[in-house]
Short mmCIF file of C-alpha atoms in Angstrom, two decimals:
data_model
loop_
_atom_site.label_atom_id
_atom_site.label_comp_id
_atom_site.label_asym_id
_atom_site.label_seq_id
_atom_site.Cartn_x
_atom_site.Cartn_y
_atom_site.Cartn_z
CA UNK A 883 0.04 0.02 -0.06
CA UNK A 884 2.71 2.46 0.90
CA UNK A 885 4.90 4.46 -1.48
CA UNK A 886 8.56 5.16 -0.50
CA UNK A 887 7.83 8.45 1.21
CA UNK A 888 4.80 7.11 3.23
CA UNK A 889 6.98 4.89 5.43
CA UNK A 890 6.38 1.27 6.28
CA UNK A 891 2.95 0.15 7.44
CA UNK A 892 2.57 -2.72 9.80
CA UNK A 893 1.81 -6.08 8.22
CA UNK A 894 0.96 -6.86 4.64
CA UNK A 895 -2.09 -4.67 4.42
CA UNK A 896 -2.31 -5.09 0.64
CA UNK A 897 -2.66 -8.88 0.97
CA UNK A 898 -5.22 -8.39 3.74
CA UNK A 899 -7.30 -6.11 1.59
CA UNK A 900 -7.21 -8.61 -1.31
CA UNK A 901 -8.20 -11.44 0.96
CA UNK A 902 -11.15 -9.52 2.43
CA UNK A 903 -12.26 -8.35 -1.05
CA UNK A 904 -12.14 -11.99 -2.23
CA UNK A 905 -14.49 -12.93 0.63
CA UNK A 906 -16.79 -9.90 0.21
CA UNK A 907 -17.06 -8.27 -3.25
CA UNK A 908 -18.72 -5.26 -1.68
CA UNK A 909 -15.62 -4.29 0.34
CA UNK A 910 -14.98 -0.57 0.77
CA UNK A 911 -11.40 0.57 1.70
CA UNK A 912 -11.06 3.66 3.85
CA UNK A 913 -7.57 5.21 3.65
CA UNK A 914 -6.22 7.35 6.50
CA UNK A 915 -2.99 8.51 5.16
CA UNK A 916 -0.94 11.65 4.73
CA UNK A 917 -0.39 11.36 1.12
CA UNK A 918 -0.88 9.00 -1.88
CA UNK A 919 -0.34 5.27 -1.54
CA UNK A 920 -0.03 2.38 -3.86
CA UNK A 921 -3.46 0.65 -4.37
CA UNK A 922 -2.69 -2.55 -6.34
CA UNK A 923 -6.01 -3.89 -5.05
CA UNK A 924 -8.13 -0.99 -6.33
CA UNK A 925 -9.82 -3.08 -9.08
CA UNK A 926 -10.82 -5.78 -6.47
CA UNK A 927 -12.87 -3.54 -4.20
CA UNK A 928 -16.16 -1.76 -4.55
CA UNK A 929 -14.90 1.70 -3.61
CA UNK A 930 -12.08 3.58 -2.01
CA UNK A 931 -12.58 6.53 0.38
CA UNK A 932 -9.55 8.80 0.91
CA UNK A 933 -10.12 10.23 4.48
CA UNK A 934 -6.63 11.52 5.02
CA UNK A 935 -6.28 12.51 8.69
CA UNK A 936 -9.87 13.25 9.54
CA UNK A 937 -9.65 14.09 13.22
CA UNK A 938 -11.83 13.24 16.25
CA UNK A 939 -15.10 13.35 14.35
CA UNK A 940 -13.86 10.82 11.68
CA UNK A 941 -16.31 8.11 12.75
CA UNK A 942 -19.41 10.40 12.29
CA UNK A 943 -18.15 11.99 9.04
CA UNK A 944 -17.12 8.65 7.48
CA UNK A 945 -20.47 7.02 8.38
CA UNK A 946 -22.46 9.81 6.83
CA UNK A 947 -20.55 9.37 3.58
CA UNK A 948 -20.48 5.58 3.57
CA UNK A 949 -24.26 5.34 4.27
CA UNK A 950 -24.97 7.92 1.65
CA UNK A 951 -26.39 10.62 4.07
CA UNK A 952 -24.16 13.17 2.39
CA UNK A 953 -22.46 13.24 -1.02
CA UNK A 954 -18.63 12.97 -0.99
CA UNK A 955 -17.59 16.47 -2.10
CA UNK A 956 -13.83 16.22 -1.83
CA UNK A 957 -11.43 15.86 -4.74
CA UNK A 958 -7.85 14.46 -4.75
CA UNK A 959 -5.20 17.29 -4.16
CA UNK A 960 -2.52 14.72 -5.34
CA UNK A 961 -2.03 11.98 -7.95
CA UNK A 962 -2.14 8.32 -6.78
CA UNK A 963 0.46 6.34 -8.83
CA UNK A 964 0.19 2.95 -10.28
CA UNK A 965 3.76 2.02 -9.46
CA UNK A 966 6.29 3.38 -7.02
CA UNK A 967 8.67 4.30 -9.83
CA UNK A 968 6.02 6.75 -11.34
CA UNK A 969 6.16 9.15 -8.53
CA UNK A 970 8.14 12.38 -9.26
CA UNK A 971 10.79 11.86 -6.52
CA UNK A 972 11.47 8.27 -7.57
CA UNK A 973 11.68 9.14 -11.28
CA UNK A 974 14.29 11.90 -10.50
CA UNK A 975 16.87 9.47 -9.25
CA UNK A 976 18.93 9.45 -5.99
CA UNK A 977 20.09 13.09 -6.67
CA UNK A 978 16.52 14.29 -6.33
CA UNK A 979 15.54 11.94 -3.49
CA UNK A 980 16.95 11.42 -0.97
CA UNK A 981 19.96 13.49 -2.31
CA UNK A 982 23.63 12.87 -2.77
CA UNK A 983 26.31 14.18 -0.35
CA UNK A 984 23.72 16.06 1.65
CA UNK A 985 22.51 17.83 -1.48
CA UNK A 986 19.06 17.57 -3.00
CA UNK A 987 18.79 18.55 -6.69
CA UNK A 988 15.39 19.86 -7.78
CA UNK A 989 15.61 18.83 -11.38
CA UNK A 990 11.86 18.57 -12.18
CA UNK A 991 11.53 22.30 -12.97
CA UNK A 992 7.78 23.05 -13.57
CA UNK A 993 6.91 19.41 -14.00
CA UNK A 994 5.77 18.91 -10.38
CA UNK A 995 2.85 16.88 -9.19
CA UNK A 996 0.30 15.87 -11.85
CA UNK A 997 2.33 17.74 -14.36
CA UNK A 998 5.04 15.08 -14.05
CA UNK A 999 2.55 12.40 -14.90
CA UNK A 1000 1.19 14.31 -17.93
CA UNK A 1001 4.64 15.33 -19.20
CA UNK A 1002 5.89 11.78 -18.99
CA UNK A 1003 2.69 10.15 -20.33
CA UNK A 1004 2.18 8.06 -17.15
CA UNK A 1005 -1.20 6.68 -16.43
CA UNK A 1006 -2.17 7.30 -12.74
CA UNK A 1007 -4.28 5.08 -10.60
CA UNK A 1008 -6.35 8.07 -9.60
CA UNK A 1009 -5.56 11.43 -11.19
CA UNK A 1010 -5.24 14.83 -9.50
CA UNK A 1011 -8.72 16.29 -8.96
CA UNK A 1012 -10.52 12.95 -9.10
CA UNK A 1013 -13.53 12.13 -7.01
CA UNK A 1014 -16.84 10.32 -7.33
CA UNK A 1015 -20.36 11.26 -6.30
CA UNK A 1016 -23.55 9.27 -5.65
CA UNK A 1017 -24.90 10.94 -8.75
CA UNK A 1018 -23.57 11.72 -12.26
CA UNK A 1019 -22.91 14.97 -14.06
CA UNK A 1020 -22.51 16.16 -17.66
CA UNK A 1021 -20.65 19.12 -19.17
CA UNK A 1022 -21.75 21.12 -22.09
CA UNK A 1023 -22.07 24.52 -23.88
CA UNK A 1024 -18.39 25.34 -23.70
CA UNK A 1025 -17.67 28.96 -24.55
CA UNK A 1026 -13.99 29.90 -24.79
CA UNK A 1027 -12.73 33.41 -24.89
CA UNK A 1028 -9.31 34.94 -24.06
CA UNK A 1029 -10.68 36.44 -20.90
CA UNK A 1030 -12.94 33.63 -19.63
CA UNK A 1031 -14.17 30.08 -20.10
CA UNK A 1032 -17.83 29.12 -19.59
CA UNK A 1033 -19.43 25.73 -19.17
CA UNK A 1034 -22.74 24.31 -18.09
CA UNK A 1035 -22.75 21.51 -15.53
CA UNK A 1036 -25.83 19.34 -15.08
CA UNK A 1037 -26.74 16.74 -12.50
CA UNK A 1038 -27.96 13.85 -14.66
CA UNK A 1039 -28.57 11.42 -11.74
CA UNK A 1040 -31.47 10.81 -9.37
CA UNK A 1041 -30.16 12.47 -6.29
CA UNK A 1042 -28.39 15.67 -5.16
CA UNK A 1043 -24.69 15.74 -5.38
CA UNK A 1044 -21.44 17.84 -5.51
CA UNK A 1045 -19.71 18.58 -8.70
CA UNK A 1046 -16.25 20.09 -9.02
CA UNK A 1047 -15.66 21.31 -12.58
CA UNK A 1048 -12.01 22.12 -13.19
CA UNK A 1049 -10.35 24.28 -15.90
CA UNK A 1050 -6.90 23.32 -17.21
CA UNK A 1051 -4.83 25.28 -19.68
CA UNK A 1052 -2.06 23.94 -22.03
CA UNK A 1053 0.28 27.03 -22.51
CA UNK A 1054 2.50 27.32 -25.55
CA UNK A 1055 6.18 27.15 -25.02
CA UNK A 1056 7.94 30.41 -25.98
CA UNK A 1057 11.35 28.69 -26.52
CA UNK A 1058 12.82 25.18 -26.38
CA UNK A 1059 14.49 25.98 -23.06
CA UNK A 1060 11.11 27.04 -21.59
CA UNK A 1061 9.09 23.81 -21.51
CA UNK A 1062 5.44 23.98 -20.48
CA UNK A 1063 3.31 21.18 -18.93
CA UNK A 1064 0.60 19.71 -21.13
CA UNK A 1065 -2.03 21.16 -18.79
CA UNK A 1066 -2.11 23.43 -15.67
CA UNK A 1067 -5.03 23.99 -13.29
CA UNK A 1068 -6.38 27.46 -13.69
CA UNK A 1069 -9.71 27.27 -11.88
CA UNK A 1070 -12.35 25.22 -10.30
CA UNK A 1071 -15.79 25.58 -8.71
CA UNK A 1072 -17.78 23.54 -6.19
CA UNK A 1073 -21.38 23.05 -7.02
CA UNK A 1074 -24.27 21.38 -5.13
CA UNK A 1075 -26.91 20.43 -7.62
CA UNK A 1076 -30.29 18.81 -7.32
CA UNK A 1077 -31.40 16.08 -9.72
CA UNK A 1078 -31.67 17.66 -13.19
CA UNK A 1079 -30.43 20.98 -12.05
CA UNK A 1080 -27.91 22.87 -14.21
CA UNK A 1081 -25.44 25.60 -13.33
CA UNK A 1082 -23.53 27.95 -15.55
CA UNK A 1083 -19.91 28.28 -14.39
CA UNK A 1084 -17.53 31.11 -15.47
CA UNK A 1085 -13.82 30.66 -15.07
CA UNK A 1086 -12.12 34.13 -15.45
CA UNK A 1087 -8.78 34.35 -17.10
CA UNK A 1088 -6.39 37.17 -16.28
CA UNK A 1089 -2.96 37.87 -17.78
CA UNK A 1090 -1.50 36.12 -14.81
CA UNK A 1091 -3.47 32.97 -15.74
CA UNK A 1092 -1.64 32.86 -19.16
CA UNK A 1093 1.72 33.92 -18.06
CA UNK A 1094 4.94 32.03 -17.63
CA UNK A 1095 8.11 33.20 -15.63
CA UNK A 1096 10.87 34.51 -17.90
CA UNK A 1097 13.91 33.90 -15.81
CA UNK A 1098 16.17 36.04 -17.99
CA UNK A 1099 13.89 39.00 -17.85
CA UNK A 1100 12.94 38.42 -14.24
CA UNK A 1101 9.26 38.94 -15.10
CA UNK A 1102 5.99 37.23 -16.00
CA UNK A 1103 5.31 37.11 -19.78
CA UNK A 1104 2.57 35.84 -22.11
CA UNK A 1105 3.80 33.80 -24.98
CA UNK A 1106 2.19 34.11 -28.31
CA UNK A 1107 0.56 30.95 -29.61
CA UNK A 1108 -2.41 28.62 -29.11
CA UNK A 1109 -3.71 27.96 -25.65
CA UNK A 1110 -5.42 24.59 -25.26
CA UNK A 1111 -8.55 24.51 -22.92
CA UNK A 1112 -9.77 21.39 -21.04
CA UNK A 1113 -12.67 21.30 -18.70
CA UNK A 1114 -13.78 18.23 -16.71
CA UNK A 1115 -13.88 16.42 -13.47
CA UNK A 1116 -10.15 15.84 -12.98
CA UNK A 1117 -6.78 16.55 -14.62
CA UNK A 1118 -7.39 13.52 -16.97
CA UNK A 1119 -11.05 14.03 -17.54
CA UNK A 1120 -11.23 16.09 -20.76
CA UNK A 1121 -14.92 16.23 -20.93
CA UNK A 1122 -14.80 19.46 -23.04
CA UNK A 1123 -11.92 20.85 -25.10
CA UNK A 1124 -11.32 24.15 -26.88
CA UNK A 1125 -8.61 26.67 -27.64
CA UNK A 1126 -7.83 30.32 -28.10
CA UNK A 1127 -4.91 32.23 -29.54
CA UNK A 1128 -2.74 35.13 -28.18
CA UNK A 1129 -0.18 37.44 -29.75
CA UNK A 1130 -1.46 37.30 -33.28
CA UNK A 1131 -1.17 33.49 -33.50
CA UNK A 1132 -3.81 31.20 -34.76
CA UNK A 1133 -5.01 27.81 -33.54
CA UNK A 1134 -5.01 24.79 -35.97
CA UNK A 1135 -8.38 24.09 -37.47
#
């Protein structure tokens, strides 16, 4: 279950979960961890609930979610990897973690967190921003402008639930020595929607939203080119896609 940075857990908990799931196909695993862990058994259980460190009211809160009294409204703030070697610190080698000769080299640049997985085309177990609900949602009516992105979110299920639409931008690279991640989170909203209810969401985009740091100039700058837009329920859920151009450039198609 643990990744390298999570420390050793007592006993073979992965094997225990697999055995319990084999006996009961409706097994739900509740994780109380401080970070992402390996979940080789994820496909064997009915659900996984990431509770993190929930505090003294954990029992009441978890019971309300597990029994369906409330909709789970949280979303993952980190990526859960498939393999230990996929995590950014492991992929960077010993110089990056744990360091060599008491020196740690931060060689990942801007490819931190979920950006590392995207840039290296690594499929996560659970992506950044992921989270399920007891209902379902659809995304539609995407309108993309340089100053804003709009989308309509609709509860398509039979009960009230929480949706967290997320906006990601893929910025063009101004030069070969200034790489950009495939996508960067630029906005999100938390919506509580009744069955059949829709909400129009506007994600404002400022110059800062489009800017990259020019180390030579010591300033934020906006690169000319095509900016790719993705809106969905996680960093890997590209429910809607669009684009817009800056600096006199044009987008293909």
